[in-house]
PDB file of C-alpha atoms in Angstrom:
ATOM      1  CA  MET A   3      53.516  28.388 -52.389  1.00  0.00           C
ATOM      2  CA  THR A   4      54.576  30.333 -55.483  1.00  0.00           C
ATOM      3  CA  ALA A   5      51.982  31.497 -57.983  1.00  0.00           C
ATOM      4  CA  LYS A   6      52.021  29.972 -61.432  1.00  0.00           C
ATOM      5  CA  PRO A   7      53.613  32.264 -64.013  1.00  0.00           C
ATOM      6  CA  ARG A   8      51.023  34.134 -66.039  1.00  0.00           C
ATOM      7  CA  ARG A   9      50.452  32.602 -69.455  1.00  0.00           C
ATOM      8  CA  ARG A  10      51.296  34.633 -72.527  1.00  0.00           C
ATOM      9  CA  LEU A  11      48.180  35.713 -74.408  1.00  0.00           C
ATOM     10  CA  VAL A  12      48.053  36.428 -78.143  1.00  0.00           C
ATOM     11  CA  LEU A  13      45.127  38.001 -80.010  1.00  0.00           C
ATOM     12  CA  ALA A  14      44.947  36.795 -83.616  1.00  0.00           C
ATOM     13  CA  SER A  15      43.070  39.887 -84.765  1.00  0.00           C
ATOM     14  CA  GLN A  16      43.870  43.434 -85.852  1.00  0.00           C
ATOM     15  CA  SER A  17      40.615  44.738 -84.344  1.00  0.00           C
ATOM     16  CA  PRO A  18      41.298  47.667 -81.977  1.00  0.00           C
ATOM     17  CA  ALA A  19      37.866  47.097 -80.423  1.00  0.00           C
ATOM     18  CA  ARG A  20      38.677  43.492 -79.434  1.00  0.00           C
ATOM     19  CA  LEU A  21      42.044  44.519 -78.045  1.00  0.00           C
ATOM     20  CA  GLY A  22      40.410  47.323 -76.085  1.00  0.00           C
ATOM     21  CA  LEU A  23      37.796  45.057 -74.518  1.00  0.00           C
ATOM     22  CA  LEU A  24      40.416  42.506 -73.453  1.00  0.00           C
ATOM     23  CA  ARG A  25      42.550  45.244 -71.913  1.00  0.00           C
ATOM     24  CA  GLN A  26      39.567  46.685 -70.055  1.00  0.00           C
ATOM     25  CA  ALA A  27      38.995  43.213 -68.610  1.00  0.00           C
ATOM     26  CA  GLY A  28      42.499  43.177 -67.133  1.00  0.00           C
ATOM     27  CA  LEU A  29      44.228  41.168 -69.857  1.00  0.00           C
ATOM     28  CA  ALA A  30      47.356  42.186 -71.765  1.00  0.00           C
ATOM     29  CA  PRO A  31      47.392  40.352 -75.095  1.00  0.00           C
ATOM     30  CA  GLU A  32      49.970  40.752 -77.815  1.00  0.00           C
ATOM     31  CA  VAL A  33      48.572  41.149 -81.329  1.00  0.00           C
ATOM     32  CA  ILE A  34      49.649  38.889 -84.186  1.00  0.00           C
ATOM     33  CA  VAL A  35      47.481  39.162 -87.294  1.00  0.00           C
ATOM     34  CA  SER A  36      46.741  35.856 -89.033  1.00  0.00           C
ATOM     35  CA  GLY A  37      46.631  37.030 -92.634  1.00  0.00           C
ATOM     36  CA  VAL A  38      43.852  34.539 -93.375  1.00  0.00           C
ATOM     37  CA  ASP A  39      42.052  35.155 -96.683  1.00  0.00           C
ATOM     38  CA  GLU A  40      38.524  35.534 -95.342  1.00  0.00           C
ATOM     39  CA  ASP A  41      36.982  35.246 -98.805  1.00  0.00           C
ATOM     40  CA  ALA A  42      38.455  31.756 -99.174  1.00  0.00           C
ATOM     41  CA  VAL A  43      36.559  30.431 -96.126  1.00  0.00           C
ATOM     42  CA  THR A  44      33.020  29.179 -96.728  1.00  0.00           C
ATOM     43  CA  ALA A  45      30.338  27.558 -94.576  1.00  0.00           C
ATOM     44  CA  PRO A  46      26.633  26.672 -94.936  1.00  0.00           C
ATOM     45  CA  THR A  47      25.313  29.264 -92.460  1.00  0.00           C
ATOM     46  CA  PRO A  48      26.440  32.665 -91.116  1.00  0.00           C
ATOM     47  CA  ALA A  49      26.984  31.159 -87.651  1.00  0.00           C
ATOM     48  CA  GLU A  50      29.151  28.365 -89.019  1.00  0.00           C
ATOM     49  CA  LEU A  51      31.071  30.863 -91.146  1.00  0.00           C
ATOM     50  CA  ALA A  52      31.894  33.045 -88.133  1.00  0.00           C
ATOM     51  CA  LEU A  53      33.106  29.975 -86.250  1.00  0.00           C
ATOM     52  CA  ALA A  54      35.145  28.663 -89.203  1.00  0.00           C
ATOM     53  CA  LEU A  55      36.845  32.041 -89.657  1.00  0.00           C
ATOM     54  CA  ALA A  56      37.691  32.295 -85.951  1.00  0.00           C
ATOM     55  CA  GLU A  57      39.149  28.778 -85.960  1.00  0.00           C
ATOM     56  CA  ALA A  58      41.157  29.513 -89.108  1.00  0.00           C
ATOM     57  CA  LYS A  59      42.647  32.712 -87.682  1.00  0.00           C
ATOM     58  CA  ALA A  60      43.539  31.173 -84.325  1.00  0.00           C
ATOM     59  CA  SER A  61      44.983  28.033 -85.937  1.00  0.00           C
ATOM     60  CA  VAL A  62      47.262  29.958 -88.320  1.00  0.00           C
ATOM     61  CA  VAL A  63      48.717  32.067 -85.511  1.00  0.00           C
ATOM     62  CA  ALA A  64      48.947  29.122 -83.095  1.00  0.00           C
ATOM     63  CA  ALA A  65      51.129  27.277 -85.622  1.00  0.00           C
ATOM     64  CA  LYS A  66      53.783  30.017 -85.639  1.00  0.00           C
ATOM     65  CA  PRO A  67      57.014  29.009 -83.873  1.00  0.00           C
ATOM     66  CA  GLU A  68      57.224  32.305 -82.003  1.00  0.00           C
ATOM     67  CA  VAL A  69      53.928  31.779 -80.169  1.00  0.00           C
ATOM     68  CA  GLN A  70      54.607  28.332 -78.748  1.00  0.00           C
ATOM     69  CA  GLY A  71      53.579  28.210 -75.098  1.00  0.00           C
ATOM     70  CA  ALA A  72      50.995  30.962 -75.582  1.00  0.00           C
ATOM     71  CA  LEU A  73      47.211  31.016 -75.552  1.00  0.00           C
ATOM     72  CA  VAL A  74      45.891  32.296 -78.879  1.00  0.00           C
ATOM     73  CA  ILE A  75      42.451  33.896 -79.253  1.00  0.00           C
ATOM     74  CA  GLY A  76      40.862  34.163 -82.683  1.00  0.00           C
ATOM     75  CA  CYS A  77      37.514  35.859 -83.379  1.00  0.00           C
ATOM     76  CA  ASP A  78      35.432  36.755 -86.373  1.00  0.00           C
ATOM     77  CA  SER A  79      32.064  38.471 -86.667  1.00  0.00           C
ATOM     78  CA  VAL A  80      29.378  38.495 -89.329  1.00  0.00           C
ATOM     79  CA  LEU A  81      25.922  40.033 -89.307  1.00  0.00           C
ATOM     80  CA  GLU A  82      23.161  37.590 -90.172  1.00  0.00           C
ATOM     81  CA  LEU A  83      20.294  39.263 -92.027  1.00  0.00           C
ATOM     82  CA  ASP A  84      17.745  37.316 -94.085  1.00  0.00           C
ATOM     83  CA  GLY A  85      19.915  34.223 -93.712  1.00  0.00           C
ATOM     84  CA  GLN A  86      22.888  35.940 -95.351  1.00  0.00           C
ATOM     85  CA  ALA A  87      26.286  36.534 -93.760  1.00  0.00           C
ATOM     86  CA  LEU A  88      27.288  40.186 -94.044  1.00  0.00           C
ATOM     87  CA  GLY A  89      30.918  40.966 -93.313  1.00  0.00           C
ATOM     88  CA  LYS A  90      32.748  44.188 -94.121  1.00  0.00           C
ATOM     89  CA  PRO A  91      31.192  46.000 -97.086  1.00  0.00           C
ATOM     90  CA  ALA A  92      33.351  46.124-100.194  1.00  0.00           C
ATOM     91  CA  ASP A  93      32.847  49.833-100.803  1.00  0.00           C
ATOM     92  CA  ALA A  94      30.769  52.893 -99.930  1.00  0.00           C
ATOM     93  CA  GLU A  95      28.002  51.917-102.328  1.00  0.00           C
ATOM     94  CA  GLU A  96      27.585  48.534-100.660  1.00  0.00           C
ATOM     95  CA  ALA A  97      27.677  50.104 -97.182  1.00  0.00           C
ATOM     96  CA  THR A  98      24.906  52.518 -98.199  1.00  0.00           C
ATOM     97  CA  ALA A  99      22.723  49.736 -99.622  1.00  0.00           C
ATOM     98  CA  ARG A 100      23.372  47.661 -96.502  1.00  0.00           C
ATOM     99  CA  TRP A 101      22.167  50.380 -94.165  1.00  0.00           C
ATOM    100  CA  LYS A 102      19.072  51.031 -96.250  1.00  0.00           C
ATOM    101  CA  ALA A 103      18.270  47.312 -96.009  1.00  0.00           C
ATOM    102  CA  MET A 104      18.945  47.121 -92.258  1.00  0.00           C
ATOM    103  CA  ARG A 105      17.136  50.207 -90.976  1.00  0.00           C
ATOM    104  CA  GLY A 106      14.002  49.518 -88.973  1.00  0.00           C
ATOM    105  CA  ARG A 107      14.886  45.831 -88.732  1.00  0.00           C
ATOM    106  CA  ALA A 108      16.820  43.426 -86.527  1.00  0.00           C
ATOM    107  CA  GLY A 109      19.822  41.288 -87.426  1.00  0.00           C
ATOM    108  CA  THR A 110      21.916  38.801 -85.461  1.00  0.00           C
ATOM    109  CA  LEU A 111      25.586  39.522 -84.899  1.00  0.00           C
ATOM    110  CA  GLN A 112      27.370  36.157 -84.901  1.00  0.00           C
ATOM    111  CA  THR A 113      30.879  36.067 -83.461  1.00  0.00           C
ATOM    112  CA  GLY A 114      32.972  32.934 -83.576  1.00  0.00           C
ATOM    113  CA  HIS A 115      35.578  32.517 -80.838  1.00  0.00           C
ATOM    114  CA  CYS A 116      38.472  30.051 -80.821  1.00  0.00           C
ATOM    115  CA  ILE A 117      41.172  29.670 -78.160  1.00  0.00           C
ATOM    116  CA  TRP A 118      44.260  27.576 -78.862  1.00  0.00           C
ATOM    117  CA  ASP A 119      46.423  26.319 -75.994  1.00  0.00           C
ATOM    118  CA  THR A 120      49.720  25.812 -77.808  1.00  0.00           C
ATOM    119  CA  THR A 121      51.204  24.010 -74.795  1.00  0.00           C
ATOM    120  CA  ALA A 122      48.445  21.404 -74.579  1.00  0.00           C
ATOM    121  CA  LYS A 123      48.115  21.314 -78.402  1.00  0.00           C
ATOM    122  CA  ARG A 124      44.340  21.630 -78.275  1.00  0.00           C
ATOM    123  CA  TYR A 125      41.715  24.253 -78.901  1.00  0.00           C
ATOM    124  CA  VAL A 126      38.141  25.041 -77.939  1.00  0.00           C
ATOM    125  CA  ALA A 127      35.647  27.109 -79.888  1.00  0.00           C
ATOM    126  CA  GLY A 128      32.221  28.631 -79.407  1.00  0.00           C
ATOM    127  CA  LEU A 129      29.743  31.068 -80.886  1.00  0.00           C
ATOM    128  CA  ALA A 130      28.109  34.123 -79.337  1.00  0.00           C
ATOM    129  CA  SER A 131      24.947  35.551 -80.902  1.00  0.00           C
ATOM    130  CA  THR A 132      23.438  38.968 -80.188  1.00  0.00           C
ATOM    131  CA  VAL A 133      20.305  40.433 -81.778  1.00  0.00           C
ATOM    132  CA  VAL A 134      20.759  44.028 -82.921  1.00  0.00           C
ATOM    133  CA  HIS A 135      17.731  46.300 -83.423  1.00  0.00           C
ATOM    134  CA  PHE A 136      18.480  49.010 -85.960  1.00  0.00           C
ATOM    135  CA  GLY A 137      16.833  52.403 -85.900  1.00  0.00           C
ATOM    136  CA  GLU A 138      15.691  54.301 -88.965  1.00  0.00           C
ATOM    137  CA  PRO A 139      18.364  56.780 -89.973  1.00  0.00           C
ATOM    138  CA  SER A 140      17.453  59.050 -92.887  1.00  0.00           C
ATOM    139  CA  ASP A 141      19.141  58.776 -96.265  1.00  0.00           C
ATOM    140  CA  GLU A 142      21.128  61.903 -95.331  1.00  0.00           C
ATOM    141  CA  GLU A 143      22.306  60.355 -92.056  1.00  0.00           C
ATOM    142  CA  ILE A 144      23.303  57.154 -93.828  1.00  0.00           C
ATOM    143  CA  ALA A 145      25.245  59.137 -96.441  1.00  0.00           C
ATOM    144  CA  ALA A 146      27.065  61.070 -93.718  1.00  0.00           C
ATOM    145  CA  TYR A 147      27.897  57.880 -91.833  1.00  0.00           C
ATOM    146  CA  VAL A 148      29.229  56.134 -94.929  1.00  0.00           C
ATOM    147  CA  ALA A 149      31.262  59.245 -95.801  1.00  0.00           C
ATOM    148  CA  SER A 150      32.965  58.976 -92.374  1.00  0.00           C
ATOM    149  CA  GLY A 151      34.575  55.746 -93.594  1.00  0.00           C
ATOM    150  CA  GLU A 152      33.808  53.854 -90.385  1.00  0.00           C
ATOM    151  CA  PRO A 153      31.405  51.241 -91.813  1.00  0.00           C
ATOM    152  CA  LEU A 154      33.935  50.056 -94.393  1.00  0.00           C
ATOM    153  CA  TYR A 155      36.138  48.510 -91.719  1.00  0.00           C
ATOM    154  CA  VAL A 156      33.639  46.614 -89.583  1.00  0.00           C
ATOM    155  CA  ALA A 157      31.465  43.525 -89.936  1.00  0.00           C
ATOM    156  CA  GLY A 158      27.891  44.414 -90.753  1.00  0.00           C
ATOM    157  CA  ALA A 159      28.882  48.009 -91.612  1.00  0.00           C
ATOM    158  CA  PHE A 160      28.114  49.292 -88.110  1.00  0.00           C
ATOM    159  CA  THR A 161      29.614  49.610 -84.647  1.00  0.00           C
ATOM    160  CA  LEU A 162      27.961  49.789 -81.262  1.00  0.00           C
ATOM    161  CA  ASP A 163      30.715  51.998 -79.848  1.00  0.00           C
ATOM    162  CA  GLY A 164      31.242  54.388 -82.746  1.00  0.00           C
ATOM    163  CA  ARG A 165      29.446  56.847 -85.014  1.00  0.00           C
ATOM    164  CA  SER A 166      26.553  54.474 -85.752  1.00  0.00           C
ATOM    165  CA  ALA A 167      25.635  54.090 -82.060  1.00  0.00           C
ATOM    166  CA  PRO A 168      22.763  56.629 -82.388  1.00  0.00           C
ATOM    167  CA  PHE A 169      21.267  54.481 -85.158  1.00  0.00           C
ATOM    168  CA  ILE A 170      21.002  51.348 -82.973  1.00  0.00           C
ATOM    169  CA  GLU A 171      17.876  51.166 -80.829  1.00  0.00           C
ATOM    170  CA  GLY A 172      18.928  48.251 -78.656  1.00  0.00           C
ATOM    171  CA  ILE A 173      20.334  44.742 -78.449  1.00  0.00           C
ATOM    172  CA  ASN A 174      19.387  41.394 -76.941  1.00  0.00           C
ATOM    173  CA  GLY A 175      22.479  39.662 -75.645  1.00  0.00           C
ATOM    174  CA  ASP A 176      26.098  40.480 -74.864  1.00  0.00           C
ATOM    175  CA  HIS A 177      27.050  44.019 -75.944  1.00  0.00           C
ATOM    176  CA  GLY A 178      30.757  43.102 -75.984  1.00  0.00           C
ATOM    177  CA  ASN A 179      29.989  40.478 -78.600  1.00  0.00           C
ATOM    178  CA  VAL A 180      28.687  43.205 -80.917  1.00  0.00           C
ATOM    179  CA  ILE A 181      31.801  45.305 -80.324  1.00  0.00           C
ATOM    180  CA  GLY A 182      33.929  42.291 -81.213  1.00  0.00           C
ATOM    181  CA  ILE A 183      34.438  39.751 -78.437  1.00  0.00           C
ATOM    182  CA  SER A 184      32.232  38.117 -75.801  1.00  0.00           C
ATOM    183  CA  LEU A 185      34.175  38.168 -72.533  1.00  0.00           C
ATOM    184  CA  PRO A 186      31.771  35.740 -70.792  1.00  0.00           C
ATOM    185  CA  LEU A 187      32.296  33.244 -73.627  1.00  0.00           C
ATOM    186  CA  VAL A 188      36.075  33.755 -73.426  1.00  0.00           C
ATOM    187  CA  ARG A 189      35.904  32.921 -69.715  1.00  0.00           C
ATOM    188  CA  ARG A 190      33.897  29.741 -70.388  1.00  0.00           C
ATOM    189  CA  LEU A 191      36.235  28.611 -73.177  1.00  0.00           C
ATOM    190  CA  LEU A 192      39.294  29.190 -70.996  1.00  0.00           C
ATOM    191  CA  ALA A 193      37.619  27.125 -68.257  1.00  0.00           C
ATOM    192  CA  GLU A 194      37.209  24.265 -70.751  1.00  0.00           C
ATOM    193  CA  LEU A 195      41.001  24.399 -71.164  1.00  0.00           C
ATOM    194  CA  GLY A 196      41.422  24.317 -67.386  1.00  0.00           C
ATOM    195  CA  ILE A 197      42.477  27.957 -67.170  1.00  0.00           C
ATOM    196  CA  GLY A 198      40.856  30.589 -64.952  1.00  0.00           C
ATOM    197  CA  ILE A 199      40.565  34.016 -66.559  1.00  0.00           C
ATOM    198  CA  THR A 200      41.822  35.668 -63.364  1.00  0.00           C
ATOM    199  CA  GLU A 201      45.102  33.762 -63.826  1.00  0.00           C
ATOM    200  CA  LEU A 202      45.680  35.866 -66.947  1.00  0.00           C
ATOM    201  CA  TRP A 203      45.068  39.259 -65.379  1.00  0.00           C
ATOM    202  CA  ALA A 204      47.955  41.647 -65.846  1.00  0.00           C
ATOM    203  CA  PRO A 205      49.409  43.122 -62.631  1.00  0.00           C
ATOM    204  CA  ALA A 206      47.638  46.288 -61.535  1.00  0.00           C
ATOM    205  CA  GLU A 207      49.670  49.390 -62.314  1.00  0.00           C
TER     206      GLU A 207
END
């Protein structure tokens, strides 16, 4: 009995962190950025916004002729704090104000996930939520972190696997979700499409 050919996997995101997590899990996705205007997508709650953005990104890439036959994964993250959805800060001033508002508190990192099966012409979507407990960095530490440039490129103005890691006291939930993608949720969504995640593993080198 011959094994089924491994399905082509496409990540509809330019996030190096998401790509890295998928590769560490044995997957070998191609990257095709959606180009979706995130500011044009709205939703009533941060959780719904994260899901809507993920669905938009995956849908745009899944419609491209060159990806037909592939599985397309779209993700988007926002930090929910005081009922507001906080994405990437617009500038250093906003990143500084954000950190001063977050320190000593907890926020919820909401990441929408959407997987399109372009062969079956259907998609599944889900949300992963992780509570993040922020430490209390000093004004000087916040200024140094913002000056590094890192918080300007990430949802919530922080990363769990970068320079802000010392300023995060702990999390409740999936750490991968905070970095950018929840691998357990990806596995469950693939199962809904009738696909086992081990079927997508790249051959061991």
